[in-house]
GROMACS .gro file of C-alpha atoms in nm:
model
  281
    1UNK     CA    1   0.167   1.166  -2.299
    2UNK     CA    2   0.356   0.815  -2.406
    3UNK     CA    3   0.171   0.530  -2.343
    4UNK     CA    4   0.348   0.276  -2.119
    5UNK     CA    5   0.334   0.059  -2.391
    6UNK     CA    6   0.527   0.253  -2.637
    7UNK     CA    7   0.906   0.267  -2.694
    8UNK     CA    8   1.185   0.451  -2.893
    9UNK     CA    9   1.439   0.409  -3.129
   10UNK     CA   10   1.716   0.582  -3.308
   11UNK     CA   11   1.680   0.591  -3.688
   12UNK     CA   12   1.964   0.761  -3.879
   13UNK     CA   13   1.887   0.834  -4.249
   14UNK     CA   14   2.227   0.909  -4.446
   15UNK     CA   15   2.171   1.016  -4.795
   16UNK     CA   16   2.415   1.190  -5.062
   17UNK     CA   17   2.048   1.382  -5.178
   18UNK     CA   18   1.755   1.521  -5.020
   19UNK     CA   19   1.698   1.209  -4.814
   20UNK     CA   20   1.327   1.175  -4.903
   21UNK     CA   21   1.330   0.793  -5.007
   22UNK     CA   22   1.513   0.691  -4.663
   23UNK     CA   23   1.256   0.940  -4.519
   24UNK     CA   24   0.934   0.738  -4.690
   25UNK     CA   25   1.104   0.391  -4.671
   26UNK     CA   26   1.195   0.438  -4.301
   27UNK     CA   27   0.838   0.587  -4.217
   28UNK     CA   28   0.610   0.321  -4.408
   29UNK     CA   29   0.852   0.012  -4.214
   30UNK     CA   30   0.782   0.208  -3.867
   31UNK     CA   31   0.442   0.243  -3.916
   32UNK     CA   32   0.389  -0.150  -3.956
   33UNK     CA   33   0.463  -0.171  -3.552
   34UNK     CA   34   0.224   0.084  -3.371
   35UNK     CA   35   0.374   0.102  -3.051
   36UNK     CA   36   0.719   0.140  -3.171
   37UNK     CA   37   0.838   0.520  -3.234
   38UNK     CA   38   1.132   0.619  -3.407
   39UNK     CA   39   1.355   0.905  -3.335
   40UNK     CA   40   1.443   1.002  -3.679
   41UNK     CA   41   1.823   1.174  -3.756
   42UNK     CA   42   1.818   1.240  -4.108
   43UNK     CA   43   2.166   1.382  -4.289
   44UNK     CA   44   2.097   1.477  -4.634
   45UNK     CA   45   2.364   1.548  -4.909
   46UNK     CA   46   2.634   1.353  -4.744
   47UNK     CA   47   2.891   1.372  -5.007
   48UNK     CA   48   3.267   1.389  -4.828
   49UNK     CA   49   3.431   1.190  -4.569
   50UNK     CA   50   3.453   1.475  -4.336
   51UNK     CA   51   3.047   1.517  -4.327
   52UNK     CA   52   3.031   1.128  -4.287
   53UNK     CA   53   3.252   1.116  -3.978
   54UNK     CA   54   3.002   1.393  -3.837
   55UNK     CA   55   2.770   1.141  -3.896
   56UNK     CA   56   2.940   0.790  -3.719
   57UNK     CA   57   2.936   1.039  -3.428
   58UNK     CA   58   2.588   1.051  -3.422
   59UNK     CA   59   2.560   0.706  -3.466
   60UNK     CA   60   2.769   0.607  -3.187
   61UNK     CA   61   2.575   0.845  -2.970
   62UNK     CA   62   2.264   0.718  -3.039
   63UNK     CA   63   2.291   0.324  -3.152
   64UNK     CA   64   2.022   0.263  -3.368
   65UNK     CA   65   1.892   0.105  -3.686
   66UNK     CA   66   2.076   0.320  -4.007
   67UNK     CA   67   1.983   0.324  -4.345
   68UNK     CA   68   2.136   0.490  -4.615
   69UNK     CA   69   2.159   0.568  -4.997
   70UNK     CA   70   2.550   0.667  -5.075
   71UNK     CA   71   2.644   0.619  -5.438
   72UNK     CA   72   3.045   0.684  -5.401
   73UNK     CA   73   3.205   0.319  -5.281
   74UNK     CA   74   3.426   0.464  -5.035
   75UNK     CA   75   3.209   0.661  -4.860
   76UNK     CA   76   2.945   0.368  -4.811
   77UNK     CA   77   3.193   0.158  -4.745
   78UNK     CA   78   3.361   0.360  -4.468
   79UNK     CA   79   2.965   0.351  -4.279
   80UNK     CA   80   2.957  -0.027  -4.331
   81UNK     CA   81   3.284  -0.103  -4.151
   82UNK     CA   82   3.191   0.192  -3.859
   83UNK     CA   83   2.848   0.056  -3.835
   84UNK     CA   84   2.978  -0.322  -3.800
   85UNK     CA   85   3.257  -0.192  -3.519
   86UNK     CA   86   2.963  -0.028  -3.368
   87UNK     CA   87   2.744  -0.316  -3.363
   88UNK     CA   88   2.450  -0.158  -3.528
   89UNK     CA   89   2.241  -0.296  -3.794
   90UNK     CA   90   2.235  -0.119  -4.165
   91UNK     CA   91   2.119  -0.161  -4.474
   92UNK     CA   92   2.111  -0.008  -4.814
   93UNK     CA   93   1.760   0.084  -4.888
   94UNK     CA   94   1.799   0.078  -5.287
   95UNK     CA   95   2.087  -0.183  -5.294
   96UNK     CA   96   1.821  -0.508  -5.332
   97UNK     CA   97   1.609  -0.301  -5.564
   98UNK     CA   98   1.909  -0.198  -5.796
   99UNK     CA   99   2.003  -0.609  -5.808
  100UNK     CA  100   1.662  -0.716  -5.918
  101UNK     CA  101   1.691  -0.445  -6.186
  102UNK     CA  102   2.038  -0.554  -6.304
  103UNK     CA  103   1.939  -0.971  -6.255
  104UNK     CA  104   1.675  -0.868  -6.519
  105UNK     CA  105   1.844  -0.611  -6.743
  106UNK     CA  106   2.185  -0.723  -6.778
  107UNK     CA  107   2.492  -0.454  -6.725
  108UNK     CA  108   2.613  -0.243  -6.465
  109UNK     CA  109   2.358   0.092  -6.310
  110UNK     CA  110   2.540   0.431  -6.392
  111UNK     CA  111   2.459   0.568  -6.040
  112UNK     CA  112   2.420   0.918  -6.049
  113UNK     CA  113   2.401   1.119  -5.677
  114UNK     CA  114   2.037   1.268  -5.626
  115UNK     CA  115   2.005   1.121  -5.992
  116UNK     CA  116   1.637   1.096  -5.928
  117UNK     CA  117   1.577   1.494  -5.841
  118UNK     CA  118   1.776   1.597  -6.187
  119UNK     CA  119   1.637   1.874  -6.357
  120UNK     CA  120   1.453   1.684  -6.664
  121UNK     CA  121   1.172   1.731  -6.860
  122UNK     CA  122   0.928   1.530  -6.544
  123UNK     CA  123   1.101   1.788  -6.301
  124UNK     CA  124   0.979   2.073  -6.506
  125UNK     CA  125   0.607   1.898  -6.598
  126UNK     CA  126   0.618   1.889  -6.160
  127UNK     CA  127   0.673   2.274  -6.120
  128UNK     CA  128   0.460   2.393  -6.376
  129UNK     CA  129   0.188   2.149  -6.235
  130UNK     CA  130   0.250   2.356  -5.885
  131UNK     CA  131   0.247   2.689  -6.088
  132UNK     CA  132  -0.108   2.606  -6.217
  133UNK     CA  133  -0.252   2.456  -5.933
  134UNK     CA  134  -0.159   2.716  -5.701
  135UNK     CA  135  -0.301   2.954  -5.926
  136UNK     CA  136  -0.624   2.735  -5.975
  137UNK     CA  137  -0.652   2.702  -5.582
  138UNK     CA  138  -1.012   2.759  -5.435
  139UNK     CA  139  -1.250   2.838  -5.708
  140UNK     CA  140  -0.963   3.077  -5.874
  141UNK     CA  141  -0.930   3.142  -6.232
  142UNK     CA  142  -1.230   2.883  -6.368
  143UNK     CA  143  -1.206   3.031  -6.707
  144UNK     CA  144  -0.960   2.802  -6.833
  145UNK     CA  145  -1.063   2.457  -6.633
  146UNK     CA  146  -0.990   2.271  -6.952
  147UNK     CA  147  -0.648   2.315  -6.964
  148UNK     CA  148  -0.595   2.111  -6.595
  149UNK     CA  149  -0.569   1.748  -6.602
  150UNK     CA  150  -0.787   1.710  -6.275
  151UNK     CA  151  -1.053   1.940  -6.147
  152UNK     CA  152  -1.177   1.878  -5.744
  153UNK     CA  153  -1.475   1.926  -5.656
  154UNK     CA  154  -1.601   1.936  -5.257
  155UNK     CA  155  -1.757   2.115  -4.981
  156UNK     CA  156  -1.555   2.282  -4.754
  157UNK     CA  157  -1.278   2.119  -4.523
  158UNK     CA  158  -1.288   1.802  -4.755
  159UNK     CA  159  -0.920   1.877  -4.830
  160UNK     CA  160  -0.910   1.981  -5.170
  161UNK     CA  161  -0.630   2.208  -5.135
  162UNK     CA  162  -0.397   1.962  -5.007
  163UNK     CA  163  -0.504   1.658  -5.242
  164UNK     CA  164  -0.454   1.909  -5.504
  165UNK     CA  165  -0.073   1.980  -5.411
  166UNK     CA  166  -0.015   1.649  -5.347
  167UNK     CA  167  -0.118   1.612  -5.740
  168UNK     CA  168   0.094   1.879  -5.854
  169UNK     CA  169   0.400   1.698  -5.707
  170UNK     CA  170   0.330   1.432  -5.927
  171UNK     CA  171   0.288   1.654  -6.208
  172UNK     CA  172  -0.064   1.627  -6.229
  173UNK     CA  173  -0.244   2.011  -6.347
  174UNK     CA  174  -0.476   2.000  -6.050
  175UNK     CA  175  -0.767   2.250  -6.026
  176UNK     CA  176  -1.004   2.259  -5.700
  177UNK     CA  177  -1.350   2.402  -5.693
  178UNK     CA  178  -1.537   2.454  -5.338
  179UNK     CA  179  -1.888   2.396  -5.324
  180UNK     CA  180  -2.070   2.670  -5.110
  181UNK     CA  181  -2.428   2.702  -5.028
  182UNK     CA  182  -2.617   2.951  -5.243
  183UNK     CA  183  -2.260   3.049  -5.484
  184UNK     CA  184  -2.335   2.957  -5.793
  185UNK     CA  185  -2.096   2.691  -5.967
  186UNK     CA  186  -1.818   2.761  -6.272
  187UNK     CA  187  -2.049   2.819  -6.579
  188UNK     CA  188  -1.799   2.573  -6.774
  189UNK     CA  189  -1.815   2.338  -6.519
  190UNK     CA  190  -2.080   2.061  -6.620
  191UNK     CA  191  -1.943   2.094  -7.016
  192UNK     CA  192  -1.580   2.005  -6.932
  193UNK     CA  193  -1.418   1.763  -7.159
  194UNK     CA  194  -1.058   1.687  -7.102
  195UNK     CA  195  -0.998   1.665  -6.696
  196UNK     CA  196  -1.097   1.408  -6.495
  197UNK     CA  197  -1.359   1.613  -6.251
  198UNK     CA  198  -1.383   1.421  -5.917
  199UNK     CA  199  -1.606   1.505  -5.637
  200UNK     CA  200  -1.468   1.476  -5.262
  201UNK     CA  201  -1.714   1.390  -4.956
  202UNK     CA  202  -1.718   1.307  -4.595
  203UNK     CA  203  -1.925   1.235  -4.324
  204UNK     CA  204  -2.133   1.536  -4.148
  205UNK     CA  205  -1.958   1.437  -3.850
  206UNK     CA  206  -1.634   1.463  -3.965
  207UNK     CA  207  -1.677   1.762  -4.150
  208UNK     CA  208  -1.842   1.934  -3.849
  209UNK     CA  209  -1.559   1.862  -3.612
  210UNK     CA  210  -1.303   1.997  -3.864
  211UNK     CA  211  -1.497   2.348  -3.932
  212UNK     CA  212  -1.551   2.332  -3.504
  213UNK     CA  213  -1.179   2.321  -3.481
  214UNK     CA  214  -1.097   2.601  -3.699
  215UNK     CA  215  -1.350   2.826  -3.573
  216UNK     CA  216  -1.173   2.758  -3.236
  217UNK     CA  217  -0.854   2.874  -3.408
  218UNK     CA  218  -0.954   3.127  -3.569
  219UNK     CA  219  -1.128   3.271  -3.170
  220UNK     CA  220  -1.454   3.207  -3.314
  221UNK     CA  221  -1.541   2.907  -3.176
  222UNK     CA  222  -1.881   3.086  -2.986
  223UNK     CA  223  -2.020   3.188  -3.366
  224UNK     CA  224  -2.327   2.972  -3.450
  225UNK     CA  225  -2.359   2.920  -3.817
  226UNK     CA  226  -2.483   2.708  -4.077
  227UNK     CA  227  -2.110   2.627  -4.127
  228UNK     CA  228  -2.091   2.366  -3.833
  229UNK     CA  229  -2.473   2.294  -3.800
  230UNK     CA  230  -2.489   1.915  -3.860
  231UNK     CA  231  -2.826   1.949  -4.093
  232UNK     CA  232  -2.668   2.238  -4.336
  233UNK     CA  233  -2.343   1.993  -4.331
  234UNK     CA  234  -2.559   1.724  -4.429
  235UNK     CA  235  -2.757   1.901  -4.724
  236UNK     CA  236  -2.375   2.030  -4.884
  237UNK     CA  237  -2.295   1.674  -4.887
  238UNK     CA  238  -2.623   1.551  -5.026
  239UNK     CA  239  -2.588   1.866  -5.297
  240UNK     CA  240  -2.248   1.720  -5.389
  241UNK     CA  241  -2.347   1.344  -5.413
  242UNK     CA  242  -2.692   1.519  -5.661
  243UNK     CA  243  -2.404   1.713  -5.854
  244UNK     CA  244  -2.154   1.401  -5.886
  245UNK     CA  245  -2.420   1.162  -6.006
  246UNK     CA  246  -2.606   1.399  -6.240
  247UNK     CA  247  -2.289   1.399  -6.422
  248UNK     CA  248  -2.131   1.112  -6.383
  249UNK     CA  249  -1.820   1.193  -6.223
  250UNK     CA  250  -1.659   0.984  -5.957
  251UNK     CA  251  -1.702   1.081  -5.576
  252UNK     CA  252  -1.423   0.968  -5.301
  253UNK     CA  253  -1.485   0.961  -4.922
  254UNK     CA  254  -1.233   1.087  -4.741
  255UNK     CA  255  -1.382   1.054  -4.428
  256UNK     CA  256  -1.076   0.804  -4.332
  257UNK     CA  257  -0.858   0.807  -4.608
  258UNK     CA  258  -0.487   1.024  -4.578
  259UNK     CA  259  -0.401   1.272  -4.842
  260UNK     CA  260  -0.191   1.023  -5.014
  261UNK     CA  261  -0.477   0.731  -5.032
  262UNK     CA  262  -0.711   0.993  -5.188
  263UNK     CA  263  -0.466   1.077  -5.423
  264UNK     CA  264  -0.358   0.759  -5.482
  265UNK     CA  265  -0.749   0.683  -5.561
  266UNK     CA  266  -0.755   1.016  -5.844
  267UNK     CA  267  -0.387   0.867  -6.030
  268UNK     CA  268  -0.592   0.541  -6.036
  269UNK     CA  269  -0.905   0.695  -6.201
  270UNK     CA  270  -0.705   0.911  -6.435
  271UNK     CA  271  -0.505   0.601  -6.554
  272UNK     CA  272  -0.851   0.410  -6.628
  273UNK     CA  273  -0.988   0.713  -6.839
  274UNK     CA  274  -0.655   0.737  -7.034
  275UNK     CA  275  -0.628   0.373  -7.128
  276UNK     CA  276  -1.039   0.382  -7.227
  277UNK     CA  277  -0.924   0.700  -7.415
  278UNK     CA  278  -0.619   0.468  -7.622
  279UNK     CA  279  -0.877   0.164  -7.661
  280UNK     CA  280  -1.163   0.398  -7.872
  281UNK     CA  281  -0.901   0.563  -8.089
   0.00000   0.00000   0.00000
């Protein structure tokens, strides 16, 4: 139900690629005003005059804030003029950032449409960091944990899975290992040299609400387990923190952290070890 506090507005994302920088961009401004929703109208791969007029008639439909990244002049500069006429505000999402660059570089950019998504060597790193981790998902295939660049570590519904895709898209090799009562660990585990092993935790009450709720989806929500009794939660979290310290790997609460932040928090920690790494050699 919408609070009577909370409004709408139209936000049109026009983009000659897949749109996923408006997308971000437009998402982290709109979450800086908590009461404001957007209703979001994304075109992707806008690259002709004739798709662009499809797209002034959503605008003038549905006034709103637009934001765009169009690399061919006359195509941006056909939204400008329609957007002034309109009366609606717009702005080039990249445009600023592209001036600081050139201020401090000297010489023209060589745009290039959906230049950042061409297939280079970082595009291919990305998929075969998707290829391993989805094969390395869950406790799967331990027998070559050395070759990932990041191994997870965490009791159930401490989203390892996710964190570890999230990785991959950064072209991180991401392994994730679930800690379960009574199932012995990866023998290779504790001996592991060249990934960055990282334990994930939360709080028993957290992690019991989340294991409530999928019992409820999965029609099971009358079973009564150790899986969702808040002492057996407690000691798989204590058995983590024992494991983490023993070895001195690094342990992140995500209790109230996003996907992103915990991810964030792993790309930090595996930038640390590699500079240590440069300093000894």
């Amino acid at each position: 139900m919408k609070s009577p506090s909370e409004s709408y507005f139209h936000l049109h994302l026009v983009s000659d690629a897949t749109g996923e920088t408006l997308i971000n961009v437009g998402r982290a401004a709109c979450a800086q005003y908590a009461n404001v929703l957007p209703i979001e109208h994304v075109y992707p791969l806008v690259r002709s005059m004739k798709q662009l007029e499809r797209v002034l008639s959503e605008i003038e439909s549905n006034p709103g804030i637009v934001l765009y990244t169009l690399v061919d002049k006359e195509i941006r500069e056909r939204l400008k003029v329609r957007c002034r006429e309109l009366g609606v505000p717009y702005m080039s999402v990249l445009a600023p950032v592209v001036q600081l660059f050139q201020s401090y570089l000297g010489g023209e950019p060589t745009p290039r449409i959906g230049g950042q998504h061409s297939l280079d060597a970082s595009y291919f790193k990305r998929i075969d960091a998707l290829n391993f981790t989805v094969m390395h998902d869950d406790g799967h295939m331990t027998e070559d944990l050395e070759a990932a660049d990041v191994v997870l570590l965490g009791v159930s519904r401490t989203s390892k899975t996710p964190t570890s895709i999230y990785l991959a898209n950064r072209g991180i090799k991401t392994a994730n290992i679930p800690l379960v009562p009574n199932v012995p660990l990866p023998s290779n585990i504790e001996s592991l040299k060249a990934p960055l092993v990282v334990g994930l935790v939360a709080s028993a009450e957290r992690i019991v609400e989340i294991r409530q709720n999928r019992l409820l989806g999965l029609n099971a929500g009358g079973s009564s387990t150790s899986y969702t009794d808040r002492e057996a939660v407690s000691e798989e979290i204590n058995f983590s923190r024992r494991l983490c310290a023993r070895n001195g790997w690094p342990l992140i609460d995500v209790t109230r952290r996003s996907i992103e932040e915990t991810a964030a928090t792993i790309v930090a920690l595996l930038a640390e070890r590699r500079r240590r790494a440069i300093a000894e050699t």
